[in-house]
Amino acid sequence: MKEKIRIASGQGFWGDLVDAPFYQVTSGPIDYLVMDYLAEVTMSILQKQKNKNPNLGYAKDIPDLMRKILPITKEKNIKIITNGGGVNPEACADAVLKVAKEIGLANLKVAVVLGDNIIDKIDELISSGYYLNNMETSEPITKIRDKLLSANVYFGAFPIVEALKLGAEIVITGRTTDTGLTLAPMIYEFNWDKTDYDLLAAGTVAGHILECGGQASGGNLLADWKSVENLAEIGFPIAEAYPNGDVIITKHENLGGKVSFETVAEQLVYEIGDPMKYITPDCIADFTSIKLEEIAPNKVKVFNVKGKPETEFYKVSCSYFDGYSAVGTLTYSWPEALTKAKAADEILRKRLEKLNLKFDEIRTEFVGYNSCHGPLSVKIDEEKINEIMLRVAVRSHDYNAVERFGKEIAPLILTGPPSVTGFAGGRPKPNEVVAYWPALIPKKLVEPKVKLITT
Amino acid sequence: MKVKLLDIAHGRSGDKGDAANIGIIAYNMNGYEIIKKHLTADKVKKHFEGICFGEVERYELPNLMALNFVLHNTLGGGGTVSLKHDAQGKTLAAALLRMELEV
């Protein structure tokens, strides 16, 4: 058994710093590179892409990234784990293997984790009495069945562990928990058991710290963000994991950013509910047991994590089509920028009302005045405001209403209050609204499958 | 005495469906004792009047000198549906730090 392993975070979401994985594999020693690409909305975008082309449906950045890093990871024996397979892990693996062939890498072992996509099983589930009730509203999925776009089960770390046991150098999954990507190599390397709940929780906590990339190493830091050095070349976090569950969060020394009690604590409280019950398919982690200690500059020890047995359910993340939306903006300058923006909003609303269009919601915000903090925003002396951006957003199930709204924004330039600009982008176009439907499904109804493919 | 939350704590916020979560972390134990005693769910709910339309849950994490608040019915229908500029509640931690506590 290895004395310790170093797991590096390479992506916090699809759209994150493109070169972060390259710097992680070249700037110092690591054993694993883990990359989280999936947010709730990402799955439905990928499903749409797959519907148009059966060879798509995964994070398209991956093949290009692999071209750049595979020669390095192969040489240094760094294993890669990612959920960027989205709704089509097999096509992603094919694309990666194609790249490997092109750059002359022989014997690359790529594994895929399949079985999370249950969109084709929904009707069968409904007829068997599993209604995938919405976790927030308790409504049955039959309510939105005809508008359903995607349905994916969150798998945990164990299918990835199976892939690693098969000798995979790259593991590509679909909807796997962000934390499972980091926990898996710890289970594999340290032979942790399915019932070692404290250890599984420790790995899960490490995964939670790594899952948002640079957000744990100085990015988006509310505590004294100006103290973070060289954000331009931020080093993403690295978890140095030990067999007893202790983890040291750090980063490559020659990169920017900062790892401290504050950076790690902020990430720990990010997107959590009840901290005593952080539920994953692998265990329930208790965030109130975690101890943090700064043991050296840019080294924070995370220890004493307690865990409990996993639940009998997988979480299912479904998405469905829910109408259209559009956002239009115009910028008004001093003098009386806010007064003019407010007047323009009133004129726009009167015109829309006269057209008798049906909107589910019309929302107005004044960017530079109240768009972030709403009614909490302080009142500003209007003489001191240089400019205000009027931002109006609409939502409707009627496509024509949303499209017509887009046509009513530009005319305000010549038919509304003065000193207005900012319309270079053209008319706002209707976008499809994709809503989210979280549900639970008994684990016994879903079976993860692991497949190894070699060049 | 009035204490500005910004001076004694930091934090981070994000989304969970239509609920926003705000983690507030004190800079030291003294600060944690203050927020633990005075930063109640009711005060947070009142602070976000006009933004948060649901219940506010509060959880304590003394190990991190932190409190976690879950603000239900706050994001205009959730990240993908919401028409808000800050649809994921990313700036709400900063909005809470505007608060002044009477201690």
XYZ file of C-alpha atoms in Angstrom:
558
model
C 0.000 0.000 0.000
C 1.209 3.497 -0.802
C 2.077 5.663 2.180
C 0.143 8.585 0.639
C -1.356 9.706 -2.664
C -1.695 13.160 -4.174
C -4.991 13.857 -5.913
C -5.176 17.076 -7.943
C -8.308 18.962 -8.894
C -8.269 19.948 -12.566
C -11.705 21.456 -13.283
C -14.489 22.851 -11.106
C -17.131 22.995 -13.834
C -17.430 22.794 -17.616
C -16.136 26.214 -18.577
C -13.388 26.399 -15.960
C -9.767 27.421 -16.704
C -8.856 25.346 -19.751
C -5.178 24.992 -18.855
C -5.588 24.195 -15.137
C -5.204 20.411 -15.687
C -2.011 21.018 -17.690
C -0.489 23.016 -14.833
C -1.568 20.389 -12.323
C 0.251 17.595 -14.171
C 3.393 19.630 -14.974
C 4.041 21.797 -11.893
C 4.837 19.087 -9.356
C 4.187 15.496 -8.362
C 0.633 14.104 -8.378
C -0.819 10.600 -8.670
C -4.355 11.393 -9.806
C -6.018 14.182 -11.755
C -9.757 14.537 -11.050
C -11.983 16.739 -13.163
C -15.576 17.674 -12.420
C -17.456 18.946 -15.469
C -21.084 18.454 -14.511
C -23.615 20.852 -13.059
C -27.337 20.129 -12.992
C -27.964 22.191 -16.096
C -24.983 20.700 -17.939
C -26.654 17.291 -18.227
C -29.631 18.698 -20.119
C -27.391 20.714 -22.461
C -25.413 17.559 -23.184
C -28.596 15.546 -23.700
C -29.755 18.106 -26.280
C -26.422 17.819 -28.094
C -26.701 14.028 -28.103
C -30.246 14.206 -29.465
C -28.898 16.132 -32.453
C -25.813 13.963 -32.889
C -25.532 10.503 -31.240
C -21.717 10.884 -31.127
C -21.901 13.931 -28.842
C -23.183 14.443 -25.295
C -19.895 14.755 -23.400
C -17.614 17.670 -22.442
C -16.120 18.464 -25.840
C -12.993 20.044 -24.318
C -11.744 16.637 -23.204
C -10.163 15.322 -26.457
C -8.122 18.510 -26.951
C -7.072 18.502 -23.314
C -5.995 14.866 -23.601
C -3.889 15.637 -26.659
C -1.966 18.040 -24.473
C -1.671 16.100 -21.228
C -1.711 12.385 -22.166
C 1.984 12.188 -23.097
C 2.758 13.694 -19.673
C 0.327 11.654 -17.594
C 1.413 8.445 -19.330
C 5.066 9.182 -18.631
C 4.466 10.171 -15.022
C 1.892 7.426 -14.438
C -0.819 9.893 -13.421
C -4.331 8.486 -13.570
C -7.229 10.628 -14.742
C -10.771 10.470 -13.391
C -13.554 12.623 -14.799
C -17.333 12.771 -14.999
C -17.011 14.680 -18.279
C -18.543 11.706 -20.103
C -21.855 13.451 -19.425
C -24.676 11.572 -21.129
C -22.345 9.727 -23.504
C -19.234 8.373 -21.709
C -18.596 5.790 -24.442
C -18.387 8.426 -27.179
C -16.061 10.442 -24.917
C -13.840 7.388 -24.436
C -13.805 6.779 -28.205
C -12.715 10.370 -28.787
C -9.939 10.030 -26.185
C -8.740 6.740 -27.686
C -8.706 8.352 -31.125
C -6.475 11.113 -29.792
C -4.193 8.526 -28.139
C -3.840 6.749 -31.473
C -3.087 9.990 -33.321
C -0.291 10.903 -30.930
C 1.087 7.367 -30.951
C 0.196 6.279 -27.427
C -0.169 2.518 -27.367
C -1.867 0.399 -24.702
C -3.875 3.172 -23.104
C -6.511 1.707 -20.822
C -9.715 3.724 -20.654
C -12.699 2.663 -18.578
C -16.239 3.981 -18.757
C -18.903 3.887 -16.072
C -22.356 3.370 -17.580
C -25.874 2.878 -16.317
C -26.582 6.264 -14.750
C -28.769 7.395 -17.645
C -32.300 6.162 -16.918
C -34.234 8.339 -19.376
C -35.300 5.248 -21.358
C -36.555 3.500 -18.209
C -38.875 6.233 -16.956
C -42.116 4.747 -18.305
C -41.201 1.324 -16.955
C -40.508 2.879 -13.550
C -43.792 4.784 -13.573
C -45.781 1.657 -14.471
C -44.006 -0.203 -11.652
C -45.172 2.454 -9.232
C -41.980 4.516 -8.899
C -43.107 8.058 -9.554
C -39.765 9.816 -8.909
C -41.553 12.382 -6.767
C -39.907 15.803 -6.755
C -37.841 16.097 -3.562
C -38.916 19.712 -3.076
C -42.594 19.672 -4.075
C -43.478 15.926 -3.726
C -45.240 16.009 -7.101
C -45.036 12.831 -9.257
C -42.933 12.926 -12.417
C -46.015 12.138 -14.511
C -46.740 15.867 -14.252
C -43.799 16.691 -16.511
C -43.272 13.310 -18.228
C -43.863 14.652 -21.763
C -41.388 17.511 -21.212
C -38.588 15.403 -19.694
C -35.149 16.023 -21.257
C -32.771 14.000 -19.102
C -32.757 11.680 -16.091
C -29.488 10.601 -14.513
C -28.667 8.765 -11.323
C -25.775 10.037 -9.214
C -23.369 7.129 -8.798
C -20.723 7.213 -6.100
C -17.070 6.204 -5.910
C -17.342 2.407 -6.135
C -17.875 1.983 -9.894
C -14.703 4.080 -10.376
C -12.886 1.855 -7.881
C -13.928 -1.140 -9.985
C -12.540 0.573 -13.083
C -9.228 1.255 -11.325
C -9.057 -2.390 -10.257
C -9.390 -3.359 -13.927
C -6.245 -1.343 -14.557
C -7.826 1.769 -16.067
C -5.494 4.745 -16.522
C -8.396 7.000 -17.442
C -11.875 6.649 -15.974
C -14.708 8.463 -17.732
C -18.093 8.494 -16.058
C -21.502 9.983 -16.610
C -23.403 11.449 -13.659
C -21.085 10.574 -10.795
C -21.032 12.664 -7.625
C -18.336 15.321 -7.645
C -17.019 13.927 -4.370
C -16.861 10.337 -5.657
C -14.173 11.303 -8.177
C -11.747 12.097 -5.336
C -12.909 9.407 -2.909
C -12.460 6.576 -5.440
C -8.647 6.605 -5.660
C -8.409 6.627 -1.846
C -10.635 3.549 -1.586
C -8.628 1.853 -4.332
C -5.142 2.680 -3.068
C -5.799 2.176 0.649
C -8.178 -0.814 0.389
C -10.934 0.929 2.308
C -14.043 -1.147 2.839
C -17.635 -0.245 1.982
C -18.351 -0.089 5.710
C -15.352 2.074 6.711
C -17.741 4.986 7.062
C -15.370 7.396 8.804
C -12.789 6.845 6.068
C -15.372 7.153 3.286
C -16.586 10.374 4.895
C -13.016 11.690 5.085
C -12.551 11.034 1.365
C -15.930 12.581 0.636
C -14.964 15.743 2.511
C -11.720 15.894 0.519
C -13.823 15.513 -2.627
C -16.092 18.363 -1.567
C -13.034 20.573 -1.062
C -11.627 19.687 -4.507
C -14.846 19.671 -6.525
C -14.998 23.390 -7.254
C -11.405 23.703 -8.435
C -9.736 26.995 -7.480
C -12.553 27.935 -5.137
C -10.643 26.086 -2.372
C -7.259 27.614 -3.185
C -7.973 31.328 -3.076
C -10.544 31.841 -5.819
C -13.806 33.597 -4.927
C -12.501 34.141 -1.392
C -14.556 36.525 0.715
C -12.020 36.588 3.554
C -9.315 39.052 2.562
C -9.295 38.176 -1.148
C -6.617 40.781 -1.794
C -4.145 38.714 0.228
C -4.268 35.935 -2.371
C -1.102 36.094 -4.434
C -1.021 35.736 -8.202
C -4.627 34.762 -8.885
C -3.741 34.995 -12.576
C -1.790 31.763 -12.230
C -3.875 30.170 -9.501
C -2.844 26.664 -8.516
C -5.855 24.396 -8.117
C -6.100 22.425 -4.861
C -4.392 19.105 -4.248
C -5.481 16.574 -1.622
C -2.603 14.637 -0.122
C -4.418 11.615 1.276
C -3.273 9.110 3.874
C -4.553 5.571 4.621
C -5.957 6.645 8.023
C -8.230 9.232 6.383
C -6.111 12.270 7.155
C -5.901 14.655 4.223
C -3.655 17.641 3.668
C -5.060 20.226 1.273
C -2.283 22.005 -0.584
C -1.260 23.261 -4.049
C 1.822 23.277 -6.245
C 4.383 25.676 -4.711
C 5.284 27.514 -7.898
C 1.705 28.423 -8.783
C -0.415 31.260 -7.387
C -3.384 31.164 -5.042
C -3.539 30.347 -1.350
C -4.601 27.429 0.838
C -5.535 28.450 4.381
C -8.099 27.759 7.101
C -10.279 30.439 5.479
C -10.083 29.146 1.898
C -10.863 25.582 2.968
C -13.593 26.585 5.430
C -15.374 28.675 2.785
C -15.384 25.742 0.389
C -16.617 23.398 3.128
C -19.741 25.501 3.717
C -20.408 25.907 -0.003
C -23.724 24.437 -1.190
C -24.453 22.389 1.897
C -27.703 21.853 3.777
C -27.692 20.135 7.154
C -23.952 19.853 7.883
C -24.481 16.718 9.983
C -26.003 14.945 7.000
C -23.976 15.435 3.845
C -25.519 12.596 1.861
C -23.724 10.778 -0.955
C -24.275 7.310 -2.448
C -21.208 6.126 -0.479
C -21.855 7.421 3.037
C -23.290 10.250 5.103
C -20.536 12.639 6.130
C -20.775 14.767 9.265
C -19.278 18.187 8.513
C -19.530 19.202 12.169
C -16.837 16.646 13.031
C -14.224 17.984 10.600
C -11.109 19.529 12.141
C -8.873 21.917 10.199
C -5.326 22.850 11.090
C -2.886 25.047 9.199
C 0.295 22.967 9.531
C 2.475 25.021 7.167
C 2.008 27.772 4.590
C -0.474 26.484 1.975
C -0.976 23.245 3.886
C -4.217 22.619 5.763
C -4.719 19.306 7.511
C -8.276 17.972 7.423
C -8.921 15.241 9.966
C -11.281 13.667 12.527
C -14.083 13.248 9.977
C -16.986 11.054 11.065
C -19.327 9.159 8.766
C -22.462 7.076 8.851
C -23.890 4.340 6.591
C -25.189 5.335 3.186
C -28.930 5.498 2.424
C -30.825 2.960 0.303
C -31.443 5.521 -2.412
C -29.652 7.125 -5.289
C -30.448 10.710 -6.100
C -31.795 11.201 -9.607
C -31.293 14.477 -11.401
C -33.940 15.076 -14.065
C -34.381 18.082 -16.301
C -37.406 19.161 -18.301
C -38.417 21.801 -20.804
C -40.248 24.653 -19.103
C -40.900 27.413 -21.648
C -38.744 30.280 -22.877
C -36.900 33.261 -21.444
C -35.014 36.286 -22.707
C -32.959 39.056 -21.134
C -32.576 42.560 -22.554
C -30.277 45.342 -21.347
C -29.825 49.060 -22.015
C -27.407 51.477 -20.350
C -28.418 54.970 -19.197
C -25.808 57.585 -18.286
C -25.623 60.560 -15.906
C -27.560 62.781 -15.286
C -30.461 61.035 -13.557
C -29.346 57.621 -14.800
C -31.538 55.681 -12.379
C -34.604 57.853 -12.952
C -34.241 57.388 -16.692
C -33.752 53.626 -16.418
C -36.861 53.388 -14.214
C -38.862 55.442 -16.702
C -37.701 53.247 -19.596
C -38.826 50.165 -17.666
C -42.281 51.674 -17.167
C -42.603 52.556 -20.845
C -41.544 49.046 -21.864
C -44.033 47.426 -19.494
C -46.885 49.640 -20.767
C -46.094 48.643 -24.347
C -45.973 44.957 -23.444
C -49.240 45.259 -21.544
C -50.956 46.855 -24.521
C -49.829 43.916 -26.668
C -51.666 41.629 -24.266
C -48.866 39.047 -24.181
C -48.799 36.291 -21.572
C -45.706 36.237 -19.385
C -45.137 34.013 -16.361
C -42.776 36.637 -14.961
C -41.241 39.973 -15.898
C -38.301 40.997 -13.747
C -36.511 44.336 -13.744
C -33.146 44.969 -12.143
C -30.915 48.017 -12.208
C -27.348 46.819 -12.600
C -25.024 49.108 -10.690
C -27.747 49.826 -8.160
C -29.666 46.789 -6.892
C -29.210 43.733 -9.104
C -27.188 41.722 -6.586
C -28.677 42.668 -3.237
C -32.189 43.782 -4.208
C -33.966 45.618 -1.396
C -30.837 45.419 0.808
C -28.976 47.787 -1.511
C -28.147 51.172 -0.022
C -29.847 54.211 -1.499
C -27.361 56.195 -3.549
C -27.379 59.917 -4.243
C -28.325 59.889 -7.928
C -25.923 62.728 -8.695
C -23.096 60.308 -7.853
C -24.267 57.507 -10.143
C -22.398 57.648 -13.452
C -24.494 55.050 -15.214
C -27.094 52.349 -14.692
C -27.797 49.277 -16.752
C -31.476 48.490 -17.100
C -31.874 44.722 -17.180
C -35.285 43.290 -17.978
C -35.888 39.535 -18.111
C -39.054 37.693 -19.096
C -40.246 34.112 -18.952
C -43.218 32.594 -20.757
C -44.517 29.324 -22.178
C -45.567 31.368 -25.222
C -42.597 31.599 -27.607
C -44.140 34.496 -29.511
C -44.495 36.568 -26.350
C -40.799 36.172 -25.538
C -39.790 36.908 -29.110
C -41.941 40.059 -29.197
C -40.391 41.233 -25.928
C -37.044 41.088 -27.726
C -38.400 43.416 -30.368
C -39.624 45.974 -27.828
C -36.236 46.685 -26.196
C -34.306 48.371 -29.024
C -37.026 50.908 -29.887
C -36.546 52.442 -26.424
C -33.324 53.994 -27.737
C -35.190 56.354 -30.052
C -38.520 56.437 -28.262
C -37.598 56.626 -24.582
C -35.467 58.614 -22.123
C -32.175 60.140 -23.364
C -28.431 59.334 -23.080
C -28.937 55.649 -23.648
C -26.564 53.154 -25.209
C -25.451 49.526 -25.063
C -27.433 47.812 -27.735
C -24.647 46.370 -29.850
C -25.635 42.770 -29.201
C -28.861 42.909 -31.182
C -32.313 41.706 -30.142
C -32.500 39.303 -27.212
C -33.478 35.868 -28.531
C -35.747 33.433 -26.714
C -33.840 30.688 -24.863
C -35.356 27.390 -23.802
C -35.828 27.199 -20.050
C -34.672 23.911 -18.587
C -36.035 23.210 -15.139
C -34.603 20.791 -12.618
C -36.407 17.841 -11.025
C -34.567 16.133 -8.141
C -35.851 12.738 -7.006
C -34.797 9.548 -5.220
C -34.711 6.016 -6.565
C -34.070 2.741 -4.670
C -30.521 1.580 -5.379
C -31.684 -1.941 -6.230
C -33.363 -0.621 -9.403
C -30.169 0.735 -10.949
C -26.979 -1.125 -11.800
C -23.729 0.656 -12.661
C -21.698 -1.009 -15.407
C -17.963 -0.657 -15.903
C -16.374 -1.296 -19.279
C -12.641 -1.289 -20.052
C -11.462 -0.334 -23.524
C -7.816 -0.538 -24.629
C -6.180 0.925 -27.702
C -22.722 47.838 21.157
C -23.163 47.396 17.432
C -20.988 44.882 15.572
C -20.790 44.829 11.823
C -20.844 41.228 10.587
C -18.361 42.125 7.852
C -15.759 42.923 10.529
C -16.004 39.612 12.368
C -16.892 37.048 9.708
C -16.603 35.931 6.117
C -18.470 33.307 4.156
C -19.687 31.901 0.887
C -23.098 31.327 -0.665
C -24.536 29.123 -3.380
C -27.688 27.425 -4.553
C -29.601 24.256 -3.814
C -32.565 24.360 -6.172
C -34.707 27.370 -5.279
C -32.980 27.620 -1.892
C -29.837 29.634 -1.285
C -27.264 28.475 1.216
C -25.127 30.982 3.085
C -22.195 29.814 5.172
C -20.944 32.464 7.594
C -17.543 31.840 9.185
C -16.221 33.857 12.113
C -12.560 34.891 12.078
C -12.075 33.674 15.667
C -13.896 31.970 18.553
C -14.918 35.283 20.064
C -16.625 36.161 16.798
C -18.209 32.723 16.649
C -19.729 33.186 20.120
C -21.242 36.462 18.898
C -22.783 35.028 15.732
C -23.900 31.877 17.521
C -25.787 33.977 20.071
C -27.046 36.851 17.935
C -27.256 35.741 14.291
C -30.560 33.897 14.537
C -32.634 32.405 11.726
C -35.329 35.008 12.432
C -32.878 37.890 12.030
C -31.590 36.438 8.769
C -35.136 35.985 7.481
C -35.933 39.618 8.339
C -32.655 40.836 6.807
C -33.586 39.203 3.495
C -37.143 40.544 3.436
C -38.146 40.956 -0.198
C -35.590 38.364 -1.305
C -36.270 35.260 0.792
C -39.917 34.165 0.636
C -39.575 30.850 2.470
C -38.361 29.535 5.774
C -34.777 29.998 6.976
C -32.969 27.049 8.544
C -29.876 27.549 10.687
C -27.154 24.995 11.436
C -24.113 25.312 13.692
C -20.597 24.165 12.789
C -18.533 25.102 15.857
C -15.574 23.165 14.465
C -15.324 25.700 11.623
C -16.565 28.624 13.771
C -19.370 28.755 11.239
C -23.129 28.874 10.830
C -24.947 27.591 7.764
C -28.234 29.136 6.690
C -30.581 27.629 4.135
C -32.969 30.224 2.715
C -35.892 28.534 0.987
C -37.839 30.075 -1.908
C -35.178 32.679 -2.570
C -33.754 32.311 -6.063
C -36.771 32.906 -8.283
C -37.379 29.260 -9.143
C -33.814 27.912 -9.059
C -30.644 28.491 -11.041
C -31.825 27.409 -14.483
C -35.305 28.969 -14.353
C -34.619 32.171 -12.430
C -34.639 35.549 -14.186
C -32.389 37.049 -11.510
C -28.991 38.465 -12.372
C -27.635 36.517 -9.393
C -29.668 33.382 -10.075
C -27.416 31.167 -7.955
C -27.250 33.402 -4.908
C -23.506 33.875 -5.270
C -23.562 37.372 -3.754
C -25.923 36.645 -0.863
C -23.116 35.875 1.605
C -21.855 39.422 1.022
C -25.415 40.721 1.414
C -25.665 39.063 4.829
C -22.342 40.605 5.907
C -24.049 44.013 5.592
C -25.914 43.177 8.778
C -25.140 44.899 12.078
C -25.666 42.957 15.282
C -26.614 44.557 18.591
C -24.462 42.708 21.147
